[in-house]
Amino acid sequence: MSAGNFSMEGGCTCGGVRYRLNSRPMFVHCCHCRDCQRQTGTAFVLNAIIEIDRIATLTGEPVSIGVPTDSGRPHRIFRCPTCQCAVWSEYGGLAALRFVRVGTMDDPAALPPDVHIYTRSKLPWVTLPAATPAFEAYYDSRKLWPAESLERRRAALGQPTSGGQS
Ligand SMILES: [Zn+2]
Ligand SMILES: [Zn+2]
């Protein structure tokens, strides 16, 4: 899969923040944890994981706010300063990566989840497709991510080849 001519745009509700992804995301999470349910006010969040340097901010500049987490690991949510729509997150202090909220993209259907996580708190009326991997809690990305995505993450985080959990 070439990163060459991929391009996908998105933005906040008021149009004050517009961005473009210059590569296909490395992986897409559908997270059913309680934190994500509270932060979005709904059943789950859709996060497309991508290197920060592959996001071009076209208009505006999102502002970040730290939020408490069940795990205690840092989580900053980046929002449009005007309409407060959340466009992406930084998890675990990993400044090189962003978790872009798929619902803010112009064509969210183009990025279906690659994995469902924290299904232990999935709302009972949400039915998951059998073909997509699903986990009660987290998962081993080394077993699930495409090799190219693992290499991209390793490069972004400056890690040795063995890789690490993020
Ligand atoms: Zn806005
Ligand atoms: Zn979550």
mmCIF file of C-alpha atoms and ligand atoms in Angstrom:
data_model
loop_
_atom_site.group_PDB
_atom_site.id
_atom_site.type_symbol
_atom_site.label_atom_id
_atom_site.label_comp_id
_atom_site.label_asym_id
_atom_site.label_seq_id
_atom_site.Cartn_x
_atom_site.Cartn_y
_atom_site.Cartn_z
ATOM 1 C CA MET A 1 0.000 0.000 0.000
ATOM 2 C CA SER A 2 1.516 3.291 -1.046
ATOM 3 C CA ALA A 3 1.229 6.396 1.073
ATOM 4 C CA GLY A 4 1.844 8.443 -2.061
ATOM 5 C CA ASN A 5 -1.419 9.840 -3.302
ATOM 6 C CA PHE A 6 -3.726 9.177 -0.388
ATOM 7 C CA SER A 7 -5.574 12.243 0.845
ATOM 8 C CA MET A 8 -8.584 12.619 3.067
ATOM 9 C CA GLU A 9 -9.974 15.794 4.576
ATOM 10 C CA GLY A 10 -12.037 16.600 7.608
ATOM 11 C CA GLY A 11 -12.898 19.314 10.065
ATOM 12 C CA CYS A 12 -14.929 20.576 12.984
ATOM 13 C CA THR A 13 -18.604 21.507 12.972
ATOM 14 C CA CYS A 14 -18.081 25.272 12.422
ATOM 15 C CA GLY A 15 -15.412 24.964 9.730
ATOM 16 C CA GLY A 16 -12.868 26.860 11.838
ATOM 17 C CA VAL A 17 -10.569 23.817 11.822
ATOM 18 C CA ARG A 18 -9.929 21.912 8.601
ATOM 19 C CA TYR A 19 -7.276 19.235 8.170
ATOM 20 C CA ARG A 20 -6.005 16.751 5.632
ATOM 21 C CA LEU A 21 -4.511 13.303 6.203
ATOM 22 C CA ASN A 22 -1.661 12.792 3.764
ATOM 23 C CA SER A 23 -1.456 9.042 4.352
ATOM 24 C CA ARG A 24 -3.891 6.287 5.077
ATOM 25 C CA PRO A 25 -3.987 5.878 8.892
ATOM 26 C CA MET A 26 -1.936 3.046 10.341
ATOM 27 C CA PHE A 27 -4.902 1.430 12.056
ATOM 28 C CA VAL A 28 -8.450 2.335 13.095
ATOM 29 C CA HIS A 29 -9.742 1.651 16.618
ATOM 30 C CA CYS A 30 -13.349 1.426 17.643
ATOM 31 C CA CYS A 31 -13.116 1.846 21.416
ATOM 32 C CA HIS A 32 -16.013 0.930 23.666
ATOM 33 C CA CYS A 33 -14.351 1.898 26.968
ATOM 34 C CA ARG A 34 -16.165 4.006 29.526
ATOM 35 C CA ASP A 35 -13.778 6.948 29.062
ATOM 36 C CA CYS A 36 -14.563 7.119 25.353
ATOM 37 C CA GLN A 37 -18.268 6.739 26.014
ATOM 38 C CA ARG A 38 -18.210 9.667 28.438
ATOM 39 C CA GLN A 39 -15.980 11.872 26.280
ATOM 40 C CA THR A 40 -18.146 11.442 23.213
ATOM 41 C CA GLY A 41 -21.496 11.121 24.992
ATOM 42 C CA THR A 42 -22.240 8.045 22.930
ATOM 43 C CA ALA A 43 -21.507 4.328 22.594
ATOM 44 C CA PHE A 44 -17.915 4.329 21.318
ATOM 45 C CA VAL A 45 -15.235 6.394 19.644
ATOM 46 C CA LEU A 46 -13.631 5.839 16.236
ATOM 47 C CA ASN A 47 -9.931 6.702 16.243
ATOM 48 C CA ALA A 48 -7.719 6.633 13.163
ATOM 49 C CA ILE A 49 -4.090 6.384 14.281
ATOM 50 C CA ILE A 50 -1.637 8.396 12.212
ATOM 51 C CA GLU A 51 1.703 10.176 12.503
ATOM 52 C CA ILE A 52 1.362 13.853 13.450
ATOM 53 C CA ASP A 53 3.538 14.868 10.497
ATOM 54 C CA ARG A 54 1.065 13.291 8.086
ATOM 55 C CA ILE A 55 -1.701 15.620 9.255
ATOM 56 C CA ALA A 56 -1.799 18.966 7.488
ATOM 57 C CA THR A 57 -3.806 21.612 9.309
ATOM 58 C CA LEU A 58 -5.457 23.623 6.528
ATOM 59 C CA THR A 59 -7.431 26.121 8.615
ATOM 60 C CA GLY A 60 -7.338 27.006 12.304
ATOM 61 C CA GLU A 61 -5.350 25.396 15.083
ATOM 62 C CA PRO A 62 -6.932 22.911 17.508
ATOM 63 C CA VAL A 63 -6.376 23.588 21.202
ATOM 64 C CA SER A 64 -5.786 20.758 23.651
ATOM 65 C CA ILE A 65 -7.101 19.937 27.089
ATOM 66 C CA GLY A 66 -5.991 17.133 29.357
ATOM 67 C CA VAL A 67 -8.681 14.774 30.574
ATOM 68 C CA PRO A 68 -8.691 12.197 33.383
ATOM 69 C CA THR A 69 -8.486 8.538 32.343
ATOM 70 C CA ASP A 70 -9.315 5.231 33.999
ATOM 71 C CA SER A 71 -5.774 4.044 33.294
ATOM 72 C CA GLY A 72 -4.080 7.158 34.651
ATOM 73 C CA ARG A 73 -2.097 7.552 31.415
ATOM 74 C CA PRO A 74 -2.196 11.044 29.925
ATOM 75 C CA HIS A 75 -4.827 11.861 27.311
ATOM 76 C CA ARG A 76 -5.130 15.239 25.611
ATOM 77 C CA ILE A 77 -8.119 16.042 23.431
ATOM 78 C CA PHE A 78 -7.636 18.620 20.665
ATOM 79 C CA ARG A 79 -10.654 20.790 19.905
ATOM 80 C CA CYS A 80 -11.640 23.630 17.631
ATOM 81 C CA PRO A 81 -11.195 26.788 19.752
ATOM 82 C CA THR A 82 -14.496 28.177 18.458
ATOM 83 C CA CYS A 83 -17.025 25.318 18.382
ATOM 84 C CA GLN A 84 -15.115 22.933 20.732
ATOM 85 C CA CYS A 85 -15.587 20.002 18.393
ATOM 86 C CA ALA A 86 -12.934 17.357 19.178
ATOM 87 C CA VAL A 87 -10.892 16.487 16.103
ATOM 88 C CA TRP A 88 -8.108 14.293 17.532
ATOM 89 C CA SER A 89 -6.398 13.035 20.655
ATOM 90 C CA GLU A 90 -2.902 12.367 21.924
ATOM 91 C CA TYR A 91 -2.646 9.308 24.143
ATOM 92 C CA GLY A 92 0.061 8.311 26.574
ATOM 93 C CA GLY A 93 2.162 11.393 25.913
ATOM 94 C CA LEU A 94 3.144 10.032 22.477
ATOM 95 C CA ALA A 95 3.571 13.374 20.723
ATOM 96 C CA ALA A 96 4.425 11.769 17.369
ATOM 97 C CA LEU A 97 1.010 10.103 17.027
ATOM 98 C CA ARG A 98 -2.526 11.392 16.764
ATOM 99 C CA PHE A 99 -5.811 9.542 17.126
ATOM 100 C CA VAL A 100 -8.052 11.326 14.641
ATOM 101 C CA ARG A 101 -11.785 11.132 15.283
ATOM 102 C CA VAL A 102 -13.160 9.441 12.208
ATOM 103 C CA GLY A 103 -16.545 11.129 12.586
ATOM 104 C CA THR A 104 -14.940 14.500 11.790
ATOM 105 C CA MET A 105 -13.815 13.307 8.362
ATOM 106 C CA ASP A 106 -15.713 14.306 5.269
ATOM 107 C CA ASP A 107 -16.111 10.630 4.353
ATOM 108 C CA PRO A 108 -16.075 8.649 7.600
ATOM 109 C CA ALA A 109 -17.318 5.522 5.820
ATOM 110 C CA ALA A 110 -13.920 5.270 4.133
ATOM 111 C CA LEU A 111 -12.267 4.260 7.420
ATOM 112 C CA PRO A 112 -14.134 1.371 9.035
ATOM 113 C CA PRO A 113 -12.691 -0.021 12.289
ATOM 114 C CA ASP A 114 -9.815 -2.519 12.051
ATOM 115 C CA VAL A 115 -10.441 -3.647 15.632
ATOM 116 C CA HIS A 116 -13.009 -3.272 18.408
ATOM 117 C CA ILE A 117 -11.466 -2.780 21.855
ATOM 118 C CA TYR A 118 -12.779 -2.718 25.437
ATOM 119 C CA THR A 119 -15.873 -4.569 24.376
ATOM 120 C CA ARG A 120 -16.373 -5.503 28.049
ATOM 121 C CA SER A 121 -18.171 -2.166 28.391
ATOM 122 C CA LYS A 122 -19.787 -2.235 24.942
ATOM 123 C CA LEU A 123 -23.421 -1.205 25.127
ATOM 124 C CA PRO A 124 -25.605 -4.281 24.817
ATOM 125 C CA TRP A 125 -27.537 -3.075 21.772
ATOM 126 C CA VAL A 126 -24.353 -2.584 19.715
ATOM 127 C CA THR A 127 -23.838 -5.646 17.506
ATOM 128 C CA LEU A 128 -20.335 -6.118 16.117
ATOM 129 C CA PRO A 129 -19.526 -7.652 12.727
ATOM 130 C CA ALA A 130 -18.032 -11.130 13.090
ATOM 131 C CA ALA A 131 -15.309 -10.377 10.551
ATOM 132 C CA THR A 132 -13.660 -7.602 12.600
ATOM 133 C CA PRO A 133 -11.397 -8.618 15.522
ATOM 134 C CA ALA A 134 -12.823 -7.670 18.921
ATOM 135 C CA PHE A 135 -11.243 -7.740 22.375
ATOM 136 C CA GLU A 136 -12.598 -7.490 25.912
ATOM 137 C CA ALA A 137 -9.811 -5.015 26.703
ATOM 138 C CA TYR A 138 -6.687 -4.104 24.734
ATOM 139 C CA TYR A 139 -4.817 -6.282 22.247
ATOM 140 C CA ASP A 140 -1.356 -7.066 20.910
ATOM 141 C CA SER A 141 -0.797 -4.695 18.005
ATOM 142 C CA ARG A 142 2.209 -6.761 16.874
ATOM 143 C CA LYS A 143 -0.192 -9.577 16.004
ATOM 144 C CA LEU A 144 -2.884 -7.457 14.391
ATOM 145 C CA TRP A 145 -1.337 -4.479 12.633
ATOM 146 C CA PRO A 146 -0.052 -4.799 9.060
ATOM 147 C CA ALA A 147 3.747 -4.956 8.950
ATOM 148 C CA GLU A 148 3.874 -1.628 7.128
ATOM 149 C CA SER A 149 1.885 0.064 9.899
ATOM 150 C CA LEU A 150 4.084 -1.428 12.620
ATOM 151 C CA GLU A 151 7.116 -0.107 10.783
ATOM 152 C CA ARG A 152 5.568 3.337 10.472
ATOM 153 C CA ARG A 153 4.750 3.432 14.182
ATOM 154 C CA ARG A 154 8.232 2.231 15.078
ATOM 155 C CA ALA A 155 9.737 4.954 12.926
ATOM 156 C CA ALA A 156 7.448 7.644 14.347
ATOM 157 C CA LEU A 157 8.262 6.710 17.930
ATOM 158 C CA GLY A 158 11.938 6.205 17.240
ATOM 159 C CA GLN A 159 11.812 2.698 18.678
ATOM 160 C CA PRO A 160 14.103 -0.249 17.979
ATOM 161 C CA THR A 161 12.764 -2.938 15.652
ATOM 162 C CA SER A 162 11.205 -5.016 18.434
ATOM 163 C CA GLY A 163 8.566 -2.295 18.870
ATOM 164 C CA GLY A 164 6.500 -1.523 21.920
ATOM 165 C CA GLN A 165 2.997 -1.175 23.206
ATOM 166 C CA SER A 166 1.326 2.129 22.645
HETATM 167 ZN ZN ZN B 1 -15.154 24.664 14.918
HETATM 168 ZN ZN ZN B 2 -11.656 4.151 24.847
#
